[in-house]
Amino acid sequence: MDLQSTNRNPDELRALDHAHHLHPFTNHKLLHQEGSTRIITHADRIWLWDADGRRMLDAMSGLWCVNVGYGRKELAEAAYRQMLELPYYNTFFKTSNVPAIALAAKIASLLPERFNKIFFVSSGSEANDTIIRLVRHYNNLRGRPQKKAFIARRNAYHGSTLATVSLGGMEPMHKQGDLPLPGFHHVLHPHWFDFGGELTPDEFGLKAAKAVEDKILELGPENVAAFIGEPIQGAAGVIIPPQTYWPEINRICKQYDVLLICDEVVCGFGRTGEWFGLDTFGIEADLVSMAKGLSSGYLPIGAVAVSDEVADFLHEHGGEFFHGYTYSGHPTTCAVAHENLRILEEEGLVDRVRRLAPYFHDRLTTLADHPIVGEVRSMGLIGACELTCNKKTRARFNPLGAVGLVCRDHCFDLGLIMRSCADTMVVAPPFVITEQEIDEMVSLARQAFDLTYRDVKHLVE
Ligand code: PXG
C-alpha cells in the first residue's frame, strides 16, 4: 500500500483496517458491524479532515495532547534535523545525548524550584509505572518496606499497564483484568455534581479530602507510601476540585508522611493557564508524571520529575535503579519536545490559555440553560458539560453513559470532536483556538445537545 497516495478509497481503507488493526478501547465487533471507522488523513491548527472529505473541529486536541495545534513545521523540522544527526541512541551505560540533556534542564526550569531531576519515558503509563517502582524502591531504602500502599481516587485514569490500571480507579478496567493488584486503594473523587448532595462545593471538597485521610488511618500511616491525583481529573470527566480540596490534601500528606504524586499528563504544559496544574492549585507534590502536552503529541514521550528530597536520598543511598526503557531519553522525541516547549514559550501560549479562559468559560456557560445540561465548568482551556435528566436533582440518565454516546455521535455528525466521559461532555481544544472558533465550537455543541434532547426527551423530567 502506498502511504503517499492521495487517491485512497475510504471503504477499502475501512475494510483493511477491520481486517488487521486492533484499536485501543474499542468494541471491535460493534465497530465492524457499524463500519463507521473515521480515517483521519490530515490536520491543520484545530481542524481535522477524514478520508471521506469531512472537516471537523477537534475540541479534544487529539487525546488531550495537541496543545500547539496541528501542522507545526518547526516540530517536523526538529525531528528531521535530529534524525539526520543522531536518530537514536540509548541513555544507559554512562551515555547521554544533547536533546535529552537540554530537555531535562528545560523541564526542571519550568517546574517549582524543588524539582531538578527528570527521568524520561515514552508515555503517561510508563511515567506512572516508573513512579510506582521508584516509590517502592525509596521506601525499601529508607528501611520501611511495609510502607507501600498507594491511594488514588475512584474513576481516576493513570494509564493502561497492569500497575497503572491498578493505580487508576476505573472499575470496568479492574474487572476485565482481575485487578487491582494488592496494595492499591481508591477513595471518593472530588466530583461535586455527582456526590456533593446538599453540601456546598467547598464543604464537599473537605469531605473528599477527608476520604483520603480516613483511608490513610484505616490502612495505618506506616503502611501508606503515596497518594496520587491529577490537579483536574481529565478522562474521569474534567473534574475540577473545589478550592478547599488541594490545600487539605497537602496538609494530610505532610501530616502522615505520605508522598504526594501529581499526575500532570493532561494538565501539564499549560492546559490550566499555568505551566502545571500544581501551580494553579498550589499542590505540594513530591513526584510529577507528565506526557501528552510535553511534545503536543507529535512524538510519544513522557517524563517523571523527582523532588530534591527524594532524588537526593536515592542519589546518596540508592545505588543502581534497575529500571528504564529502550526509548528513555530518545534523542528525536526529546528534540521535538524541546522545540514544542520553545513554541509554547516564544508564542506565549500558556499566557494565551490564561487570557482566553474567561471567554471560553463565558461561552461554554451559555450552554447551562439547555434542558439536558446540569452543570457547566471550566478552567483554562479545559471544560465540561454534565448531561442530566433532571436539572434540579442532578439525576443521571439510566444507564449511565448511553446518552453521552448519543451526544458524541451527534457531535461527530456535525463536525465537532467532543469526548463523552460517561454522560459528561468534555472539551480541551488546542491553545491556538481563536475566540471565533470558540463561538463555533459552542454553537455546534448546542446543536448536538438539541439533537440529543430530541432523542431522549421522553426520559427528561
Ligand atoms: N495519566 C493521565 C491523567 C492520563 O489522562 C495517562 C496517565 C496515561 O498516558 P498514556 O500516554 O500511557 O496513554 C493518561 C492518558 C480518554 C483517554 O479517553 C485518556 C488517556 C488515554 C486514553 C484515553 O480520555 N489519558
Coordinates of C-alpha atoms and ligand atoms in Angstrom, one line a residue:
M1 CA 0.0 0.0 0.0
D2 CA 1.3 3.4 -1.0
L3 CA 1.2 5.7 2.0
Q4 CA 1.6 8.8 0.0
S5 CA -1.2 8.2 -2.5
T6 CA -3.9 10.9 -2.3
N7 CA -6.3 8.6 -4.2
R8 CA -7.5 6.4 -1.3
N9 CA -10.9 4.8 -1.2
P10 CA -12.3 5.2 2.3
D11 CA -14.3 1.9 2.1
E12 CA -11.2 -0.1 1.1
L13 CA -9.3 1.5 3.9
R14 CA -12.0 0.7 6.4
A15 CA -12.1 -2.9 5.2
L16 CA -8.3 -3.2 5.6
D17 CA -8.5 -1.6 9.0
H18 CA -11.1 -4.1 10.1
A19 CA -9.1 -7.0 8.8
H20 CA -5.9 -6.2 10.5
H21 CA -6.0 -3.4 13.0
L22 CA -7.0 -3.8 16.7
H23 CA -7.9 -0.4 18.2
P24 CA -7.4 0.6 21.8
F25 CA -10.5 0.9 24.0
T26 CA -12.8 -0.3 21.2
N27 CA -15.6 -2.8 20.9
H28 CA -14.4 -4.3 17.6
K29 CA -17.5 -6.4 17.0
L30 CA -19.7 -3.3 17.2
L31 CA -17.2 -1.2 15.2
H32 CA -17.1 -3.8 12.4
Q33 CA -20.9 -4.1 12.3
E34 CA -21.3 -0.3 12.1
G35 CA -18.5 0.1 9.6
S36 CA -18.2 3.6 10.9
T37 CA -14.4 3.9 11.4
R38 CA -13.3 7.5 10.7
I39 CA -10.0 7.6 8.9
I40 CA -8.2 10.8 9.7
T41 CA -6.0 11.9 6.9
H42 CA -4.7 15.3 7.7
A43 CA -4.9 18.3 10.0
D44 CA -4.2 21.9 10.4
R45 CA -4.3 24.0 13.7
I46 CA -7.6 22.9 15.3
W47 CA -9.1 21.2 12.2
L48 CA -9.1 17.6 11.1
W49 CA -10.1 16.0 7.8
D50 CA -11.1 12.4 7.2
A51 CA -10.8 10.1 4.1
D52 CA -14.5 10.9 3.3
G53 CA -13.5 14.6 2.9
R54 CA -15.2 15.8 6.0
R55 CA -13.7 18.6 8.1
M56 CA -14.0 18.5 11.9
L57 CA -13.2 21.0 14.7
D58 CA -11.0 19.0 17.1
A59 CA -12.1 20.3 20.5
M60 CA -10.1 17.4 22.2
S61 CA -6.6 18.2 20.9
G62 CA -6.4 14.7 19.7
L63 CA -6.5 12.9 23.0
W64 CA -5.8 15.9 25.3
C65 CA -2.4 16.4 23.7
V66 CA -2.0 18.5 20.6
N67 CA -1.7 21.7 22.5
V68 CA 0.2 23.8 20.0
G69 CA -2.2 22.7 17.2
Y70 CA -1.6 20.6 14.1
G71 CA 0.6 21.4 11.1
R72 CA 3.7 22.8 13.0
K73 CA 6.5 22.7 10.5
E74 CA 9.0 23.5 13.3
L75 CA 8.3 20.2 15.0
A76 CA 8.6 18.2 11.8
E77 CA 11.9 20.0 11.1
A78 CA 13.2 19.4 14.6
A79 CA 12.6 15.7 14.1
Y80 CA 14.1 15.7 10.6
R81 CA 17.3 17.5 11.8
Q82 CA 17.7 15.2 14.8
M83 CA 17.1 12.1 12.8
L84 CA 19.9 13.0 10.4
E85 CA 22.3 13.9 13.2
L86 CA 21.5 11.1 15.7
P87 CA 18.1 9.4 15.3
Y88 CA 18.6 7.1 18.3
Y89 CA 20.9 6.2 21.0
N90 CA 20.2 4.9 24.4
T91 CA 20.9 6.7 27.7
F92 CA 22.0 3.6 29.6
F93 CA 25.7 2.6 30.1
K94 CA 27.0 6.0 31.1
T95 CA 25.8 7.8 27.9
S96 CA 23.6 10.8 27.2
N97 CA 22.7 13.0 24.3
V98 CA 22.2 16.7 23.7
P99 CA 18.4 16.8 23.3
A100 CA 17.8 14.7 26.4
I101 CA 20.2 16.9 28.4
A102 CA 18.6 20.1 27.1
L103 CA 15.0 18.9 27.6
A104 CA 15.7 17.7 31.2
A105 CA 17.1 21.1 32.1
K106 CA 14.2 22.9 30.4
I107 CA 11.5 20.9 32.2
A108 CA 13.3 21.4 35.5
S109 CA 13.4 25.2 34.8
L110 CA 9.6 25.2 34.3
L111 CA 8.7 23.3 37.5
P112 CA 8.9 24.7 41.0
E113 CA 12.5 25.0 42.3
R114 CA 12.5 21.8 44.3
F115 CA 12.3 19.7 41.1
N116 CA 15.7 19.3 39.5
K117 CA 15.8 15.6 38.3
I118 CA 13.9 14.3 35.3
F119 CA 13.5 10.6 34.2
F120 CA 12.4 10.0 30.6
V121 CA 9.8 7.5 29.4
S122 CA 7.6 7.2 26.3
S123 CA 4.1 7.6 27.7
G124 CA 2.0 8.6 30.7
S125 CA 1.5 5.0 31.7
E126 CA 5.3 4.5 31.8
A127 CA 5.7 7.7 33.8
N128 CA 3.3 6.5 36.5
D129 CA 4.7 3.0 36.4
T130 CA 8.1 4.5 36.9
I131 CA 6.9 6.4 39.9
I132 CA 5.4 3.3 41.5
R133 CA 8.7 1.5 41.1
L134 CA 10.7 4.4 42.3
V135 CA 8.5 5.0 45.4
R136 CA 8.7 1.3 46.4
H137 CA 12.5 1.3 46.0
Y138 CA 12.7 4.6 48.0
N139 CA 10.7 3.2 50.9
N140 CA 12.7 -0.1 50.9
L141 CA 15.9 2.0 51.1
R142 CA 14.5 4.1 53.9
G143 CA 14.1 0.9 55.9
R144 CA 10.3 0.9 55.9
P145 CA 9.4 -1.9 53.5
Q146 CA 5.9 -2.1 54.8
K147 CA 5.1 1.5 53.7
K148 CA 3.9 0.5 50.2
A149 CA 0.2 1.2 49.8
F150 CA -0.9 3.7 47.1
I151 CA -4.1 5.7 47.4
A152 CA -5.8 7.1 44.3
R153 CA -9.3 8.3 43.5
R154 CA -12.2 6.3 42.1
N155 CA -12.6 6.8 38.4
A156 CA -9.1 8.1 38.1
Y157 CA -7.1 7.3 34.9
H158 CA -3.4 6.9 35.4
G159 CA -2.6 4.5 32.5
S160 CA -3.2 1.1 31.0
T161 CA -0.4 -1.1 32.2
L162 CA -1.1 -3.7 35.0
A163 CA 0.3 -1.4 37.7
T164 CA -1.3 1.8 36.4
V165 CA -4.7 0.3 35.8
S166 CA -4.4 -0.9 39.5
L167 CA -3.4 2.6 40.5
G168 CA -6.3 4.1 38.5
G169 CA -9.8 3.8 39.8
M170 CA -11.7 2.7 36.7
E171 CA -13.9 -0.3 37.7
P172 CA -14.6 -1.7 34.2
M173 CA -10.8 -1.8 33.7
H174 CA -10.3 -3.5 37.0
K175 CA -13.0 -6.1 36.3
Q176 CA -11.6 -7.1 33.0
G177 CA -8.1 -7.7 34.3
D178 CA -8.6 -9.2 37.7
L179 CA -7.3 -6.0 39.2
P180 CA -6.3 -4.0 41.2
L181 CA -3.1 -5.7 42.2
P182 CA -2.6 -5.8 46.0
G183 CA -1.7 -2.5 47.6
F184 CA -3.7 -0.1 45.5
H185 CA -6.7 1.6 47.2
H186 CA -9.3 4.0 45.9
V187 CA -11.3 6.8 47.6
L188 CA -14.1 9.3 46.7
H189 CA -13.2 11.7 43.9
P190 CA -13.9 15.4 44.3
H191 CA -16.9 15.4 41.9
W192 CA -19.4 17.7 43.5
F193 CA -22.0 17.3 40.7
D194 CA -22.4 13.6 41.4
F195 CA -21.5 13.3 45.0
G196 CA -21.9 16.7 46.6
G197 CA -25.6 16.2 47.5
E198 CA -26.7 19.2 49.6
L199 CA -23.1 20.3 50.6
T200 CA -21.6 23.4 49.1
P201 CA -18.7 22.7 46.8
D202 CA -16.3 23.9 49.4
E203 CA -17.8 21.7 52.1
F204 CA -17.7 18.8 49.7
G205 CA -14.0 19.5 48.9
L206 CA -13.2 19.0 52.5
K207 CA -15.3 15.8 52.7
A208 CA -13.5 14.3 49.6
A209 CA -10.1 15.2 51.2
K210 CA -11.2 13.6 54.4
A211 CA -11.8 10.4 52.5
V212 CA -8.1 10.3 51.8
E213 CA -7.3 10.9 55.5
D214 CA -9.7 8.2 56.6
K215 CA -8.2 5.7 54.2
I216 CA -4.7 6.5 55.5
L217 CA -5.9 6.0 59.0
E218 CA -7.7 2.8 58.1
L219 CA -4.6 1.3 56.4
G220 CA -2.2 2.8 59.1
P221 CA 0.0 5.7 58.0
E222 CA 3.0 3.4 58.5
N223 CA 1.7 1.3 55.5
V224 CA 0.8 4.1 53.1
A225 CA 3.5 5.2 50.6
A226 CA 1.8 7.7 48.4
F227 CA -1.4 9.5 47.2
I228 CA -1.8 10.3 43.5
G229 CA -4.1 12.7 41.9
E230 CA -4.5 14.8 38.8
P231 CA -4.9 18.5 39.5
I232 CA -8.1 18.3 37.4
Q233 CA -9.2 14.8 36.5
G234 CA -9.4 14.6 32.7
A235 CA -10.7 11.3 31.5
A236 CA -12.9 11.0 34.5
G237 CA -14.9 13.9 33.1
V238 CA -12.9 17.1 33.8
I239 CA -13.5 17.1 37.5
I240 CA -12.3 20.5 38.8
P241 CA -12.0 20.1 42.6
P242 CA -13.4 22.7 44.9
Q243 CA -10.8 25.2 46.1
T244 CA -10.7 23.6 49.6
Y245 CA -9.6 20.2 48.3
W246 CA -5.9 20.5 47.4
P247 CA -4.7 22.6 50.4
E248 CA -6.3 19.9 52.6
I249 CA -4.6 17.1 50.6
N250 CA -1.2 19.0 51.1
R251 CA -1.8 19.0 54.8
I252 CA -2.8 15.4 55.0
C253 CA 0.1 14.1 53.0
K254 CA 2.6 16.1 55.1
Q255 CA 1.0 15.0 58.4
Y256 CA 1.2 11.3 57.7
D257 CA 4.5 11.3 55.7
V258 CA 2.7 10.2 52.6
L259 CA 4.3 11.2 49.2
L260 CA 2.2 13.3 47.0
I261 CA 2.2 12.4 43.3
C262 CA 0.8 14.8 40.9
D263 CA -0.3 13.3 37.5
E264 CA 0.2 16.2 35.1
V265 CA -0.3 14.1 32.0
V266 CA -3.4 16.1 31.0
C267 CA -2.9 19.4 32.9
G268 CA 0.8 19.8 32.4
F269 CA 2.3 22.3 29.9
G270 CA -0.4 25.0 30.0
R271 CA -3.8 23.4 30.0
T272 CA -5.0 25.1 33.2
G273 CA -3.4 28.5 32.2
E274 CA -0.2 27.9 34.2
W275 CA 2.7 25.7 33.2
F276 CA 1.5 23.0 35.5
G277 CA -1.8 22.2 37.3
L278 CA 0.2 22.1 40.5
D279 CA 1.0 25.8 40.0
T280 CA -2.7 26.5 39.6
F281 CA -3.8 24.7 42.7
G282 CA -0.7 25.1 44.9
I283 CA -0.1 21.3 45.0
E284 CA 3.0 20.5 47.1
A285 CA 3.9 17.4 45.1
D286 CA 7.0 15.2 45.6
L287 CA 6.8 13.4 42.2
V288 CA 5.2 14.6 38.9
S289 CA 4.3 12.5 35.9
M290 CA 3.9 14.1 32.5
A291 CA 3.4 13.1 28.8
K292 CA 0.9 14.3 26.2
G293 CA 1.5 18.1 26.1
L294 CA 5.2 17.7 26.6
S295 CA 5.5 17.1 22.8
S296 CA 2.0 18.2 21.9
G297 CA 1.6 14.5 20.8
Y298 CA 3.9 14.9 17.8
L299 CA 6.0 12.1 19.1
P300 CA 5.5 9.8 22.1
I301 CA 7.3 11.0 25.2
G302 CA 6.7 11.2 28.9
A303 CA 8.7 12.1 31.9
V304 CA 8.9 11.9 35.7
A305 CA 10.1 14.8 37.8
V306 CA 11.6 13.9 41.2
S307 CA 11.8 16.4 44.1
D308 CA 15.3 17.1 45.5
E309 CA 14.3 15.5 48.8
V310 CA 13.6 12.1 47.2
A311 CA 16.2 12.4 44.5
D312 CA 19.0 13.3 46.9
F313 CA 18.2 10.4 49.1
L314 CA 18.2 8.0 46.1
H315 CA 21.4 9.5 44.9
E316 CA 23.1 9.1 48.3
H317 CA 21.8 5.6 49.2
G318 CA 20.2 4.1 46.0
G319 CA 22.9 2.5 44.0
E320 CA 21.7 1.4 40.6
F321 CA 17.9 1.7 40.0
F322 CA 17.1 -1.3 37.8
H323 CA 14.6 0.5 35.7
G324 CA 14.5 2.1 32.3
Y325 CA 13.3 1.8 28.7
T326 CA 14.9 1.5 25.3
Y327 CA 13.5 4.9 24.5
S328 CA 14.2 6.7 27.7
G329 CA 15.8 10.0 26.6
H330 CA 15.3 9.2 22.9
P331 CA 17.1 12.0 21.1
T332 CA 14.5 12.6 18.4
T333 CA 11.5 12.7 20.8
C334 CA 13.4 14.9 23.2
A335 CA 14.4 17.3 20.3
V336 CA 10.7 17.5 19.3
A337 CA 9.5 18.1 22.9
H338 CA 12.2 20.7 23.4
E339 CA 11.1 22.5 20.2
N340 CA 7.4 22.2 21.4
L341 CA 8.4 23.9 24.7
R342 CA 10.1 26.6 22.7
I343 CA 7.0 27.2 20.7
L344 CA 4.8 27.3 23.9
E345 CA 7.2 29.8 25.4
E346 CA 8.0 32.1 22.5
E347 CA 4.4 32.3 21.3
G348 CA 3.2 32.9 24.8
L349 CA 0.7 30.1 24.5
V350 CA 0.4 29.4 28.2
D351 CA -0.5 33.1 28.7
R352 CA -2.8 32.8 25.8
V353 CA -4.7 30.0 27.6
R354 CA -5.0 32.3 30.7
R355 CA -6.2 35.2 28.5
L356 CA -8.7 33.1 26.6
A357 CA -10.0 31.3 29.8
P358 CA -12.7 33.9 30.8
Y359 CA -14.1 34.0 27.2
F360 CA -14.0 30.2 27.0
H361 CA -15.8 30.0 30.3
D362 CA -18.4 32.6 29.4
R363 CA -19.2 31.0 26.1
L364 CA -19.4 27.5 27.5
T365 CA -21.6 28.7 30.3
T366 CA -24.2 29.8 27.8
L367 CA -25.0 26.1 27.4
A368 CA -26.1 25.9 31.0
D369 CA -29.6 26.9 30.1
H370 CA -30.1 23.8 27.9
P371 CA -32.8 21.4 29.2
I372 CA -30.3 18.4 29.5
V373 CA -27.3 20.3 30.8
G374 CA -27.0 20.2 34.6
E375 CA -23.7 22.0 35.1
V376 CA -21.0 23.7 33.0
R377 CA -17.5 24.1 34.4
S378 CA -14.1 25.1 33.0
M379 CA -10.7 26.3 33.9
G380 CA -8.0 27.4 31.4
L381 CA -8.9 25.6 28.2
I382 CA -10.5 22.5 29.7
G383 CA -14.2 22.3 30.3
A384 CA -17.2 20.0 30.8
C385 CA -21.0 20.0 30.4
E386 CA -22.9 17.5 32.6
L387 CA -25.8 15.8 30.9
T388 CA -28.8 15.2 33.2
C389 CA -32.4 14.1 33.1
N390 CA -33.3 16.4 35.9
K391 CA -31.6 19.7 36.3
K392 CA -32.9 20.2 39.8
T393 CA -31.8 16.9 41.4
R394 CA -28.8 16.5 39.0
A395 CA -30.0 12.9 38.4
R396 CA -28.2 10.8 35.7
F397 CA -29.7 9.1 32.7
N398 CA -30.0 5.3 33.1
P399 CA -27.9 3.5 32.0
L400 CA -25.1 6.0 32.6
G401 CA -23.1 6.8 29.5
A402 CA -25.6 5.8 26.8
V403 CA -26.8 9.4 26.3
G404 CA -23.2 10.7 26.3
L405 CA -22.5 8.4 23.3
V406 CA -25.6 9.6 21.5
C407 CA -24.5 13.1 22.0
R408 CA -20.9 12.3 20.9
D409 CA -22.2 10.8 17.7
H410 CA -24.3 13.9 17.0
C411 CA -21.1 16.0 17.6
F412 CA -19.2 13.9 15.1
D413 CA -22.0 14.2 12.5
L414 CA -22.0 18.0 13.0
G415 CA -18.2 18.1 12.5
L416 CA -17.3 18.6 16.2
I417 CA -15.0 16.3 18.1
M418 CA -16.1 16.4 21.7
R419 CA -15.4 13.5 24.1
S420 CA -18.0 11.8 26.3
C421 CA -16.8 10.6 29.6
A422 CA -20.0 8.6 30.6
D423 CA -22.6 11.5 30.4
T424 CA -20.1 14.3 30.8
M425 CA -19.3 16.0 27.6
V426 CA -15.8 17.4 27.7
V427 CA -13.6 19.8 25.7
A428 CA -9.9 20.6 25.7
P429 CA -9.1 22.4 22.5
P430 CA -5.6 23.3 21.2
F431 CA -4.3 26.5 22.7
V432 CA -4.3 28.2 19.3
I433 CA -8.1 28.2 19.1
T434 CA -9.4 31.7 18.4
E435 CA -12.4 33.4 20.0
Q436 CA -14.4 33.0 16.8
E437 CA -13.6 29.3 16.8
I438 CA -14.7 29.0 20.4
D439 CA -18.0 30.5 19.3
E440 CA -18.2 27.9 16.5
M441 CA -17.4 25.1 19.0
V442 CA -20.1 26.2 21.4
S443 CA -22.7 26.7 18.6
L444 CA -22.0 23.1 17.3
A445 CA -22.2 21.8 20.9
R446 CA -25.6 23.4 21.3
Q447 CA -26.8 21.8 18.1
A448 CA -25.6 18.4 19.3
F449 CA -27.4 18.9 22.7
D450 CA -30.6 19.9 20.8
L451 CA -30.4 16.7 18.7
T452 CA -29.7 14.6 21.8
Y453 CA -32.6 16.2 23.7
R454 CA -34.8 15.4 20.7
D455 CA -33.7 11.7 21.1
V456 CA -34.1 11.4 24.8
K457 CA -36.9 13.9 25.6
H458 CA -39.1 11.2 27.0
L459 CA -36.5 10.4 29.7
V460 CA -36.2 14.1 30.9
E461 CA -38.0 15.0 34.0
Ligands
PXG1 N1 -2.4 9.8 33.3 C1 -3.5 10.6 32.9 C2 -4.1 11.6 33.7 C3 -4.0 10.3 31.6 O1 -5.0 11.0 31.1 C4 -2.3 8.6 31.3 C5 -1.8 8.9 32.6 C6 -1.6 7.5 30.5 O2 -1.0 8.1 29.5 P1 -0.6 7.2 28.1 O3 0.3 8.1 27.4 O4 0.0 5.9 28.6 O5 -1.9 6.9 27.4 C7 -3.4 9.3 30.8 C8 -3.9 9.0 29.4 C9 -9.6 9.3 27.2 C10 -8.2 8.8 27.3 O6 -10.4 8.6 26.6 C11 -7.3 9.4 28.1 C12 -6.0 8.9 28.2 C13 -5.6 7.8 27.5 C14 -6.5 7.1 26.7 C15 -7.8 7.6 26.6 O7 -9.9 10.4 27.6 N2 -5.1 9.5 29.1

